[in-house]
XYZ file of C-alpha atoms in Angstrom:
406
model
C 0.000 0.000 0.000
C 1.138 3.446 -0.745
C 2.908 5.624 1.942
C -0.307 8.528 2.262
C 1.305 12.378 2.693
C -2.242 14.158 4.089
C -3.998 14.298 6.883
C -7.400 12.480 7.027
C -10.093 14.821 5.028
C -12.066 16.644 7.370
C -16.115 16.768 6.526
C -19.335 17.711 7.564
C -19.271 14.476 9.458
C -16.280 15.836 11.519
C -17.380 18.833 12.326
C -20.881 18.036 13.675
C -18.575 15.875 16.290
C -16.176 18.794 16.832
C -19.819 20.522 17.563
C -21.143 18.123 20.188
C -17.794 17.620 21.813
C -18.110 21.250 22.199
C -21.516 21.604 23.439
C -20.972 18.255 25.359
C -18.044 20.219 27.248
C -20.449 23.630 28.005
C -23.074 21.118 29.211
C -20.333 19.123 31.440
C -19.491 22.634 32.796
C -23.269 23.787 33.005
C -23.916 20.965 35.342
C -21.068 21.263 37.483
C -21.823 24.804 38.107
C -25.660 24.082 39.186
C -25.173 21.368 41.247
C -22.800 22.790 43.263
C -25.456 26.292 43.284
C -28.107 23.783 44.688
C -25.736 22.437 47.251
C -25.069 25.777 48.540
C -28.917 26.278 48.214
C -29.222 23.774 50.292
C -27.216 24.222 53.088
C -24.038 22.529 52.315
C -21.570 25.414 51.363
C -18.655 22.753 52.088
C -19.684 20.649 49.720
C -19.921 23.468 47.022
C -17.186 25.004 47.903
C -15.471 21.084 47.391
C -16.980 21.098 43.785
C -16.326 24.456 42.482
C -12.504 23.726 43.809
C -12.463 20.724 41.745
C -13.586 22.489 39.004
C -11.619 25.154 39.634
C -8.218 22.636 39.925
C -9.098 21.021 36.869
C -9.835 24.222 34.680
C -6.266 25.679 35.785
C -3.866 22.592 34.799
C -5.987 22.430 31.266
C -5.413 26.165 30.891
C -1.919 26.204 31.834
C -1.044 22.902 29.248
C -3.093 25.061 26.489
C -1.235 28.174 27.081
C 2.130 26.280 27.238
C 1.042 24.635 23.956
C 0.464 28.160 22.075
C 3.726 29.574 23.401
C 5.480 26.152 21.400
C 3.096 26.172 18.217
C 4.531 27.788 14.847
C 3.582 30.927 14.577
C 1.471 30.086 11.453
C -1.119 27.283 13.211
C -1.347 30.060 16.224
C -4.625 32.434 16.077
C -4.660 35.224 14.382
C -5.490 37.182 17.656
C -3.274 39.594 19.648
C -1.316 37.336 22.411
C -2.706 39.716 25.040
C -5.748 38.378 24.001
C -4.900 34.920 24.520
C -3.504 35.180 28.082
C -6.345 37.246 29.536
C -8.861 34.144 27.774
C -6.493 31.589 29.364
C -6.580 33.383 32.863
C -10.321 33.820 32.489
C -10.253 29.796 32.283
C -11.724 30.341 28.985
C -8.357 28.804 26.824
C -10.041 25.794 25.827
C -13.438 27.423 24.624
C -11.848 29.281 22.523
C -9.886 26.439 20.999
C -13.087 24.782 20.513
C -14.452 27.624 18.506
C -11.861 28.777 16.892
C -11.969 25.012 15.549
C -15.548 25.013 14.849
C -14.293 28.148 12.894
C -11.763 26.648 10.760
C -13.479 23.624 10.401
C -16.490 25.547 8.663
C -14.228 27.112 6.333
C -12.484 23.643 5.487
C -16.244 22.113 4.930
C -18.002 25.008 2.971
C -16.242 27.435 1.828
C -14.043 25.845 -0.447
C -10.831 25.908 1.690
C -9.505 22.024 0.360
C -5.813 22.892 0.370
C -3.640 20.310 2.230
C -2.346 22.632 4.495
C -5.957 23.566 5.859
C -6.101 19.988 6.536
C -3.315 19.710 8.572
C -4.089 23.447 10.316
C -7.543 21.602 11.388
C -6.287 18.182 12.315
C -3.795 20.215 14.095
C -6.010 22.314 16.241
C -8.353 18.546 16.519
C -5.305 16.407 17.607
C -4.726 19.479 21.242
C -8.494 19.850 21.658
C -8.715 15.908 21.895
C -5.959 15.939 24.979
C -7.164 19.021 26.511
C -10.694 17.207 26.873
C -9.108 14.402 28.254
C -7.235 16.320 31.032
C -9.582 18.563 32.405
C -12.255 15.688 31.756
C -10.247 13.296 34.199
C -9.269 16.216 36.087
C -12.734 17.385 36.918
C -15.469 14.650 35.870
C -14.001 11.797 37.702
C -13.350 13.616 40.860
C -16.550 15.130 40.782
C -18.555 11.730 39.934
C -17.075 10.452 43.505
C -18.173 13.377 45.301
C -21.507 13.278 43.732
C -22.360 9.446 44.248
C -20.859 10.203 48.075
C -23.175 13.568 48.789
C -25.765 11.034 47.455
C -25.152 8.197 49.400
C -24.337 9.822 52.493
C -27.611 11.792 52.226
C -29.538 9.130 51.338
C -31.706 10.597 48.402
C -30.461 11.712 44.570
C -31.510 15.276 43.108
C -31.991 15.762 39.391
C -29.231 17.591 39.186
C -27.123 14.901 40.775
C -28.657 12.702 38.684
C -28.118 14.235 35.347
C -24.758 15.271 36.864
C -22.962 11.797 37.533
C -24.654 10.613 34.128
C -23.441 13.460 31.801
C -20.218 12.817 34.079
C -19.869 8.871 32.596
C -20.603 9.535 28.986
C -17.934 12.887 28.971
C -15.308 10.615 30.663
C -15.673 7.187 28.610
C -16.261 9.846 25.378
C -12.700 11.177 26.090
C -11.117 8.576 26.400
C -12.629 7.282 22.897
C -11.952 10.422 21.096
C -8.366 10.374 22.396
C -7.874 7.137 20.761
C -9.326 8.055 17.660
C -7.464 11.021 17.197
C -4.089 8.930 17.756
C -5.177 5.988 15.525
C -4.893 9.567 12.531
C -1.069 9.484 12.851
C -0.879 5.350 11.389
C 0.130 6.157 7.775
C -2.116 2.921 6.741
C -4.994 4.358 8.610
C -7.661 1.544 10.005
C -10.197 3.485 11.759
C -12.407 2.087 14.323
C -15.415 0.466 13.126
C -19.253 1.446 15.075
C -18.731 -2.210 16.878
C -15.289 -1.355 17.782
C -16.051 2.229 19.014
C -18.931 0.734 20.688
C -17.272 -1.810 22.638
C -13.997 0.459 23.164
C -16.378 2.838 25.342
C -18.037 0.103 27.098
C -15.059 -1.520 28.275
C -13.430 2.069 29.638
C -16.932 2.734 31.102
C -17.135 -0.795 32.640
C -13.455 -0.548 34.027
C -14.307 3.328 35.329
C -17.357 2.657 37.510
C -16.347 0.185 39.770
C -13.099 2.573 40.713
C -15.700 4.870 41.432
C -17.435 2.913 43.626
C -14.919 1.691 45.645
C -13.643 5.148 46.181
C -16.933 6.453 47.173
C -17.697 3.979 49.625
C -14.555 4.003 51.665
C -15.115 7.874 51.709
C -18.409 7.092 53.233
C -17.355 5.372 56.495
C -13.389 7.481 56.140
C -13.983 11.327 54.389
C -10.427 12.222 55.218
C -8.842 8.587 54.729
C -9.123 9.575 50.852
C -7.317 12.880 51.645
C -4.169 9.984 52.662
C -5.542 7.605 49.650
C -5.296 9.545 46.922
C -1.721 11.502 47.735
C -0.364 7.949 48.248
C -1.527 6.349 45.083
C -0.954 9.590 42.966
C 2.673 9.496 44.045
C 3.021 5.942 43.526
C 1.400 6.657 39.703
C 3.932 9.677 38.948
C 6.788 7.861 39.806
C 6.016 5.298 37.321
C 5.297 7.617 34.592
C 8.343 9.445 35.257
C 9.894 6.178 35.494
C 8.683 5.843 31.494
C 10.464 8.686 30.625
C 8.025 10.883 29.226
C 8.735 13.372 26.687
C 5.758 15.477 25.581
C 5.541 19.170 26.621
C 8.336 20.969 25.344
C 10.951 21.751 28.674
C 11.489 19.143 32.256
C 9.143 21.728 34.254
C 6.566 21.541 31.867
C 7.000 18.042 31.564
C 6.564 17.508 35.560
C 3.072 19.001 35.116
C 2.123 16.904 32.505
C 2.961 13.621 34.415
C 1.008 15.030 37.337
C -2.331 15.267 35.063
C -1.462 11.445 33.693
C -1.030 10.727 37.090
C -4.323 11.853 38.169
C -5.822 10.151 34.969
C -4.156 6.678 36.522
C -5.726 6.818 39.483
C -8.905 6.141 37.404
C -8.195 4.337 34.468
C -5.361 3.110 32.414
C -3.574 5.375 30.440
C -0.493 4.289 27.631
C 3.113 6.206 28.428
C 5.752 4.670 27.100
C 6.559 2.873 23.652
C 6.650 -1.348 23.346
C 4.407 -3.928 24.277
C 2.154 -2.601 26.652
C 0.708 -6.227 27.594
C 2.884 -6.289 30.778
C 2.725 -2.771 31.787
C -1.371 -3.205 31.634
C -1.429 -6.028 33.643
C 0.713 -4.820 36.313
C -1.667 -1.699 36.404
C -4.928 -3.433 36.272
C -3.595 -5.951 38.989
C -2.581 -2.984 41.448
C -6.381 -1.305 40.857
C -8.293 -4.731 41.360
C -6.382 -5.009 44.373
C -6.748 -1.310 45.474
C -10.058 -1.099 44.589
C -10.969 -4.558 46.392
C -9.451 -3.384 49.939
C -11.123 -0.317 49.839
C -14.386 -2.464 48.984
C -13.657 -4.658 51.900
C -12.724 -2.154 53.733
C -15.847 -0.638 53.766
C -17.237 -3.910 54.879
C -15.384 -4.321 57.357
C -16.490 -1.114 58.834
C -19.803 -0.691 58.208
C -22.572 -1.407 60.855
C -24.488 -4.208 60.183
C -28.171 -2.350 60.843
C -26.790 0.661 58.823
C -29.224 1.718 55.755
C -27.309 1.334 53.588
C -27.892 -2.744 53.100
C -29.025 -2.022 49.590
C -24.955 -1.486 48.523
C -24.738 -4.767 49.358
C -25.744 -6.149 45.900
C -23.903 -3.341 44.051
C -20.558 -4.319 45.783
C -21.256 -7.904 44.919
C -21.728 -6.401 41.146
C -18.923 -4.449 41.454
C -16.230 -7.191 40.464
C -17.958 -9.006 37.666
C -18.568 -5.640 36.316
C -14.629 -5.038 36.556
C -13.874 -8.432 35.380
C -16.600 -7.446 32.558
C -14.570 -4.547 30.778
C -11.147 -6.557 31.103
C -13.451 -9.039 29.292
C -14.672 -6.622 26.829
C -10.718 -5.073 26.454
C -9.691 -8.493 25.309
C -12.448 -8.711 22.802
C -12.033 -5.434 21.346
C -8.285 -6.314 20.671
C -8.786 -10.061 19.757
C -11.561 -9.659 17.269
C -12.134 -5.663 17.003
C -9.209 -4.338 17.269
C -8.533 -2.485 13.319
C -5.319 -4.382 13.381
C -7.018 -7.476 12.913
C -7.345 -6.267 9.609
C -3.729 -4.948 9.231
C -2.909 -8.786 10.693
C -4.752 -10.048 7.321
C -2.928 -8.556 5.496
C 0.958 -9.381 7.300
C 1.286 -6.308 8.952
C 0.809 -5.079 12.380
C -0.044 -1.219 13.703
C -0.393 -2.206 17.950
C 2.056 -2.517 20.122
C -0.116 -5.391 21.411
C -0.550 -7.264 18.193
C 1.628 -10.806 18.258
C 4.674 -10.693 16.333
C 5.748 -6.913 17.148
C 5.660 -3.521 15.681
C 8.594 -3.646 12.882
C 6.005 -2.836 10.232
C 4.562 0.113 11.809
C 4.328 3.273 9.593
C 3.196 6.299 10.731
C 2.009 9.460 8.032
C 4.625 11.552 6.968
C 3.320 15.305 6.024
C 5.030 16.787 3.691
C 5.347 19.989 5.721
C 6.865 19.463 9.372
C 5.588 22.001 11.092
C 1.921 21.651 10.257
C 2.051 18.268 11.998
C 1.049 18.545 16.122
C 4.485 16.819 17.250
C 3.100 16.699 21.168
C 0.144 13.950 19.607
C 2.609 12.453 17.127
C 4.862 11.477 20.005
C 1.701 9.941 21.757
C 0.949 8.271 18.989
C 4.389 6.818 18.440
C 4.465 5.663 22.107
C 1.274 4.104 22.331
C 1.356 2.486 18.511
C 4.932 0.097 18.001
C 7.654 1.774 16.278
C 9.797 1.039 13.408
C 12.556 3.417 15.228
C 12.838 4.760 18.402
C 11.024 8.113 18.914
C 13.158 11.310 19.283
C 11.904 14.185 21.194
C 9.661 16.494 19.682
C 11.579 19.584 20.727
C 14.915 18.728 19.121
C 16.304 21.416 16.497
C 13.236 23.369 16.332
C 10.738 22.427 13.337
C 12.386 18.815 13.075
C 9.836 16.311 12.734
C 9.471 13.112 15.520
């Protein structure tokens, strides 16, 4: 097959996504903002003040990584607005808005008004490839933290508001949706380009959604009977989780203090769900992870157990604890099926080659697209892409002499 030179052709079809990943991220925000107004409402300032620090948290580390981004970007893929501009949107925690519609914006142009060329191809899958990791920070950042407090204020109060309610569900699709889009977006940089299939999208989400909940469970529960034991939980196992990406030897943002921040987010986004670092098989490395959360996850389970009192009202958890494994043991289930029979290299396999660092027999005939301009490529998702998907070399780092392509 033909080495390809271009981006993938952005369409309609593209930008009605890049539209409801946009309004999917106002509504995420929308939500956070009222339930924490009807906590307050209702007499629990702590508990709003907890969720609107979340948010807060979440909003800054996106903002910073955006702004950091702009700073590196050729001059040509930055907006044409003053850079005055730009900080004051970034401090108003309004970076990543903007990048959304200033996509939407280019995106139009590449879709109707006759703006083809190759290089507004690359400018949008540029501008798609930063917008797809900035969702997946602050969406781990804020929507995963916020899902425990909300099924805790719920539990520990006995009774669910709509607002909770439409809360922790727009919550789960925004964080299983991130994690597909991420994927997606990656999957671009393979020069023979396999996208994923409905069935494999389908069963990609369920299996990170599957995996997600039960973490979430087990987290909220041992908060119920031990509030501040998660305040010594989460410190520990963050740690433990940014030691091991720094162990990787990451090499995405563009300087080491930069870099320290970034491994903090991926950090955070571990203490969730799994998340790919470093470049090889990743067979080992996923197993060792998803061994350390069954276990975690299980103790703080029992845990809870163990310490609840055996007339409290809460006996209906009882059955959703008992679910809570299967379930787990469920979207491992449904991992191995999306890669076994799903998976798009399945069909690179048919043919003799292989694009996954998990597919048997290595990653020696990996390509990856080659644009004919280097600096329209986004080098921070190419390296992603190159660490997550096998290599034919070793990756270099993005930053080296300037404009030099990974």
């Amino acid at each position: 097959m033909s080495p390809r030179t271009a981006p993938p052709r952005f369409g309609p079809l593209q930008l009605a996504l890049a539209a409801a990943g946009t309004a999917a991220a106002t509504l995420a925000l929308l939500m956070a903002g009222w339930v924490a107004a009807e906590y307050a409402r209702r007499g629990h300032p702590g508990w709003a003040a907890l969720s609107l620090s979340l948010l807060a948290a979440a909003s800054a580390a996106a903002q910073a990584c955006s702004w950091l981004w702009l700073r590196s970007d050729p001059p040509a893929l930055r907006p044409a607005v003053p850079a005055a501009l730009l900080a004051a949107l970034h401090l108003l925690q309004l970076g990543f808005f903007f990048r959304c519609l200033y996509a939407l914006k280019v995106g139009w142009r590449v879709c109707w008004a006759k703006a083809e060329e190759e290089d507004e191809q690359r400018h949008m899958a540029f501008i798609s490839h930063d917008i797809s990791m900035l969702r997946l920070f602050e969406t781990f950042l804020e929507n995963t933290p916020q899902l425990t407090l909300l099924l805790y204020i719920i539990l520990r109060t006995n009774k669910a508001e709509l607002s909770q309610g439409l809360g922790m569900g727009t919550a789960f699709l925004c964080v299983s949706w991130a994690l597909l889009d991420y994927h997606q977006s990656l999957r671009s940089f393979l020069q023979d380009k396999y996208e994923l299939s409905l069935a494999s999208s389908i069963i990609y989400f369920l299996w990170n959604l599957f995996l997600i909940c039960p973490r979430i469970l087990a987290l909220t529960l041992f908060a119920l009977l031990w509030p501040y034991g998660v305040a010594v939980h989460f410190p520990l196992v963050w740690l433990a989780m940014f030691l091991w990406v720094s162990l990787q030897g990451t090499d995405f943002m563009e300087s080491p203090g930069p870099e320290q921040l970034y491994r903090a987010m991926v950090a955070v986004i571990l203490y969730f769900s799994w998340f790919n670092v470093a470049q090889g098989r990743t067979l080992h490395r996923s197993i060792i992870y998803h061994g350390f959360i069954l276990v975690d996850s299980t103790l703080l389970g029992l845990a809870w157990l163990w310490g609840r009192a055996p007339e409290e009202e809460h006996s209906y958890l009882l059955p959703v604890v008992s679910a809570a494994l299967p379930c787990y043991l469920l979207g491992l289930g449904l991992r191995v099926t999306y890669y076994k029979w799903l998976h798009p290299n399945v069909q690179v396999r048919q043919e003799g080659r292989y694009d996954e660092v998990d597919a048997n027999g290595g990653g020696d005939g990996v390509e990856f697209r080659s644009f004919l301009e280097a600096d329209l490529v986004n080098r921070r998702m190419q390296w992603l892409a190159q660490t997550h998907f096998s290599l034919s070399q070793p990756a270099q780092p993005h930053f080296l002499n300037g404009a030099a392509a990974v």
